[in-house]
C-alpha positions as a printed NumPy array, in Angstrom:
array([[ 72.465, 110.288,  60.664],
       [ 75.768, 108.404,  60.181],
       [ 76.841, 106.627,  57.103],
       [ 76.63 , 102.843,  57.388],
       [ 79.803, 100.875,  57.448],
       [ 83.288, 101.829,  58.478],
       [ 83.777, 105.219,  56.726],
       [ 85.847, 107.143,  59.295],
       [ 85.323, 110.81 ,  59.5  ],
       [ 82.391, 111.066,  57.093],
       [ 79.449, 111.952,  59.185],
       [ 77.802, 114.652,  57.363],
       [ 77.488, 116.218,  53.835],
       [ 80.005, 118.758,  54.803],
       [ 82.49 , 116.147,  55.756],
       [ 81.792, 114.35 ,  52.461],
       [ 82.237, 117.508,  50.484],
       [ 85.685, 118.083,  52.103],
       [ 86.701, 114.593,  51.365],
       [ 85.672, 114.81 ,  47.836],
       [ 87.664, 118.05 ,  47.546],
       [ 90.708, 116.345,  48.826],
       [ 90.192, 113.91 ,  46.053],
       [ 90.204, 116.823,  43.659],
       [ 86.405, 116.83 ,  42.963],
       [ 84.566, 120.035,  43.899],
       [ 81.075, 119.081,  44.967],
       [ 78.439, 121.68 ,  45.599],
       [ 76.167, 121.471,  48.509],
       [ 73.381, 119.753,  46.617],
       [ 75.595, 116.946,  45.273],
       [ 77.369, 116.382,  48.595],
       [ 73.957, 116.098,  50.356],
       [ 72.598, 113.662,  47.844],
       [ 75.706, 111.55 ,  47.89 ],
       [ 75.785, 111.479,  51.749],
       [ 72.074, 110.595,  51.928],
       [ 72.536, 107.638,  49.376],
       [ 75.523, 106.361,  51.399],
       [ 73.773, 106.694,  54.704],
       [ 70.447, 105.107,  53.566],
       [ 72.114, 102.389,  51.465],
       [ 70.32 , 103.55 ,  48.322],
       [ 71.656, 104.059,  44.816],
       [ 72.688, 107.575,  43.761],
       [ 71.242, 108.691,  40.411],
       [ 73.029, 111.605,  38.752],
       [ 71.507, 113.284,  35.731],
       [ 72.867, 116.109,  33.653],
       [ 74.236, 117.125,  30.249],
       [ 77.472, 115.302,  29.024],
       [ 80.59 , 116.577,  30.531],
       [ 79.269, 118.038,  33.821],
       [ 81.12 , 115.564,  35.931],
       [ 78.756, 112.649,  36.649],
       [ 81.243, 109.947,  36.002],
       [ 84.018, 111.803,  37.784],
       [ 81.703, 112.09 ,  40.758],
       [ 81.415, 108.336,  40.95 ],
       [ 85.116, 107.885,  40.545],
       [ 85.789, 110.345,  43.36 ],
       [ 83.345, 108.813,  45.681],
       [ 85.219, 105.447,  45.172],
       [ 88.436, 107.2  ,  45.921],
       [ 87.037, 108.687,  49.112],
       [ 85.81 , 105.356,  50.231],
       [ 89.1  , 103.682,  49.13 ],
       [ 87.165, 101.177,  47.069],
       [ 87.666,  99.766,  43.449],
       [ 85.331, 101.241,  40.916],
       [ 83.53 ,  98.754,  38.757],
       [ 81.999, 100.504,  35.691],
       [ 79.18 ,  99.11 ,  33.58 ],
       [ 78.933, 101.187,  30.415],
       [ 75.44 , 101.03 ,  29.042],
       [ 74.608, 100.939,  25.337],
       [ 71.638, 100.192,  23.229],
       [ 70.9  ,  96.497,  23.303],
       [ 72.81 ,  95.685,  26.424],
       [ 71.391,  92.65 ,  28.146],
       [ 71.733,  90.726,  31.471],
       [ 74.667,  88.566,  30.301],
       [ 76.828,  91.681,  29.594],
       [ 75.847,  93.229,  33.022],
       [ 75.397,  90.275,  35.331],
       [ 77.152,  87.02 ,  34.387],
       [ 77.363,  84.456,  31.641],
       [ 78.509,  80.88 ,  31.454],
       [ 81.804,  79.921,  29.821],
       [ 80.38 ,  77.643,  27.279],
       [ 83.638,  76.605,  25.544],
       [ 84.967,  75.624,  28.976],
       [ 81.837,  73.789,  29.744],
       [ 81.997,  71.753,  26.571],
       [ 85.735,  70.965,  27.005],
       [ 84.953,  69.722,  30.64 ],
       [ 82.049,  67.521,  29.386],
       [ 84.375,  65.894,  26.875],
       [ 87.08 ,  65.381,  29.325],
       [ 84.729,  64.016,  32.059],
       [ 83.614,  61.085,  29.776],
       [ 81.299,  58.829,  31.893],
       [ 81.944,  60.824,  34.99 ],
       [ 79.374,  63.389,  36.265],
       [ 80.31 ,  66.85 ,  36.316],
       [ 78.526,  70.015,  37.318],
       [ 78.923,  72.539,  34.482],
       [ 76.987,  75.171,  36.314],
       [ 79.46 ,  75.436,  39.31 ],
       [ 81.764,  78.351,  40.103],
       [ 84.684,  77.555,  37.791],
       [ 82.406,  78.009,  34.708],
       [ 80.837,  81.287,  35.837],
       [ 82.029,  84.448,  34.254],
       [ 81.475,  87.462,  36.477],
       [ 80.192,  90.783,  34.869],
       [ 80.044,  94.105,  36.831],
       [ 76.829,  93.637,  38.714],
       [ 77.653,  90.192,  40.035],
       [ 81.135,  91.377,  40.885],
       [ 79.792,  94.27 ,  42.924],
       [ 77.16 ,  92.044,  44.643],
       [ 79.868,  89.654,  45.814],
       [ 82.221,  92.286,  47.047],
       [ 79.899,  95.096,  48.377],
       [ 82.31 ,  96.214,  51.042],
       [ 85.28 ,  97.004,  48.676],
       [ 83.61 ,  98.161,  45.465],
       [ 81.548, 100.997,  44.059],
       [ 79.38 , 100.055,  41.032],
       [ 78.985, 102.642,  38.356],
       [ 76.096, 102.   ,  35.936],
       [ 77.044, 104.713,  33.411],
       [ 74.641, 106.366,  30.897],
       [ 71.676, 104.177,  31.925],
       [ 69.527, 106.259,  29.514],
       [ 71.338, 104.644,  26.532],
       [ 69.985, 101.268,  27.389],
       [ 66.386, 100.183,  26.537],
       [ 63.439,  99.836,  28.894],
       [ 63.743,  96.029,  29.089],
       [ 67.211,  96.399,  30.728],
       [ 65.979,  99.212,  32.933],
       [ 63.232,  96.899,  34.171],
       [ 65.818,  94.131,  34.739],
       [ 67.756,  96.433,  37.078],
       [ 64.768,  96.901,  39.527],
       [ 65.269,  93.666,  41.489],
       [ 68.992,  94.509,  41.855],
       [ 68.396,  98.145,  42.86 ],
       [ 65.716,  97.384,  45.395],
       [ 66.819,  94.188,  47.127],
       [ 70.424,  93.966,  45.874],
       [ 69.918,  90.433,  44.725],
       [ 70.031,  88.497,  41.476],
       [ 68.495,  85.321,  40.318],
       [ 70.709,  82.713,  38.35 ],
       [ 68.391,  79.924,  37.374],
       [ 71.032,  77.319,  37.617],
       [ 72.384,  78.413,  41.103],
       [ 69.468,  80.191,  42.765],
       [ 69.249,  83.592,  44.245],
       [ 72.329,  85.498,  45.376],
       [ 72.053,  88.346,  47.745],
       [ 74.678,  90.9  ,  48.892],
       [ 75.888,  90.501,  52.468],
       [ 75.449,  94.247,  52.788],
       [ 74.054,  96.97 ,  50.488],
       [ 76.673,  97.888,  47.876],
       [ 77.444, 101.417,  46.832],
       [ 75.796, 101.981,  43.436],
       [ 75.969, 105.221,  41.218],
       [ 73.849, 105.596,  38.168],
       [ 74.297, 108.282,  35.485],
       [ 72.016, 109.527,  32.708],
       [ 72.392, 112.286,  30.19 ],
       [ 68.609, 112.276,  30.   ],
       [ 68.44 , 111.439,  26.301],
       [ 65.211, 109.751,  27.416],
       [ 63.08 , 109.748,  30.545],
       [ 63.821, 107.061,  32.997],
       [ 61.003, 104.862,  34.476],
       [ 59.491, 106.223,  37.683],
       [ 59.987, 102.763,  39.283],
       [ 63.78 , 103.157,  38.837],
       [ 63.81 , 106.718,  40.172],
       [ 62.026, 105.778,  43.392],
       [ 64.832, 103.298,  44.2  ],
       [ 67.432, 106.075,  44.018],
       [ 68.524, 109.305,  45.687],
       [ 68.314, 111.684,  42.764],
       [ 70.437, 114.786,  41.907],
       [ 70.798, 116.865,  38.832],
       [ 74.288, 118.272,  37.977],
       [ 74.09 , 121.515,  36.099],
       [ 76.878, 123.212,  34.156],
       [ 79.301, 125.028,  36.562],
       [ 79.469, 128.773,  36.777],
       [ 82.521, 130.469,  35.363],
       [ 83.88 , 130.963,  38.797],
       [ 83.328, 127.322,  39.761],
       [ 84.792, 126.022,  36.483],
       [ 87.921, 128.086,  37.212],
       [ 88.128, 126.595,  40.661],
       [ 87.776, 123.002,  39.102],
       [ 90.521, 123.698,  36.583],
       [ 92.865, 125.034,  39.316],
       [ 92.159, 122.   ,  41.577],
       [ 92.97 , 119.525,  38.734],
       [ 96.05 , 121.585,  37.729],
       [ 97.426, 121.346,  41.17 ],
       [ 96.747, 117.579,  41.564]])
């Protein structure tokens, strides 16, 4: 099985582990395998574990290995689609309406659209990695909202129709497991639990970081 896209030299979990190590992230066999499968299958990678075990750093290192820009969506209680997906620039729309006078103007065109992380990743899937950080801090309504995106990598904007990614973007989700995630979301992802490192592994991580 080969990773989709042009990712030269990464044709196995072992190759990905070595690439991550070169980016100063020490991934064990389980994480390297899960990340490789997610990349190869074009599925999101869901990383769970206690705070501080390296979930966010794993996403950053994957982006570094792929030479892509990391787009981070930090989840919080009450986050909604406008914060994650897009919103319209209402002040600019109102100004344009006043300036247009009797002339017609499309206030739902591109110049008035404000990109948020999910839309930005959807539009540039070949050059970005989308990190949906601490998904467990959001509510179940937002989790349900993500399902269309994570399964079909498309979003619906009522004023502009459905937008689809030209290829499946690389998406990493993290969770501290402060609550259980819905099974429908888990089914859409390649799952991996990151545990606390052993004392020996932690020493290796510290030495790798110190030498970077």
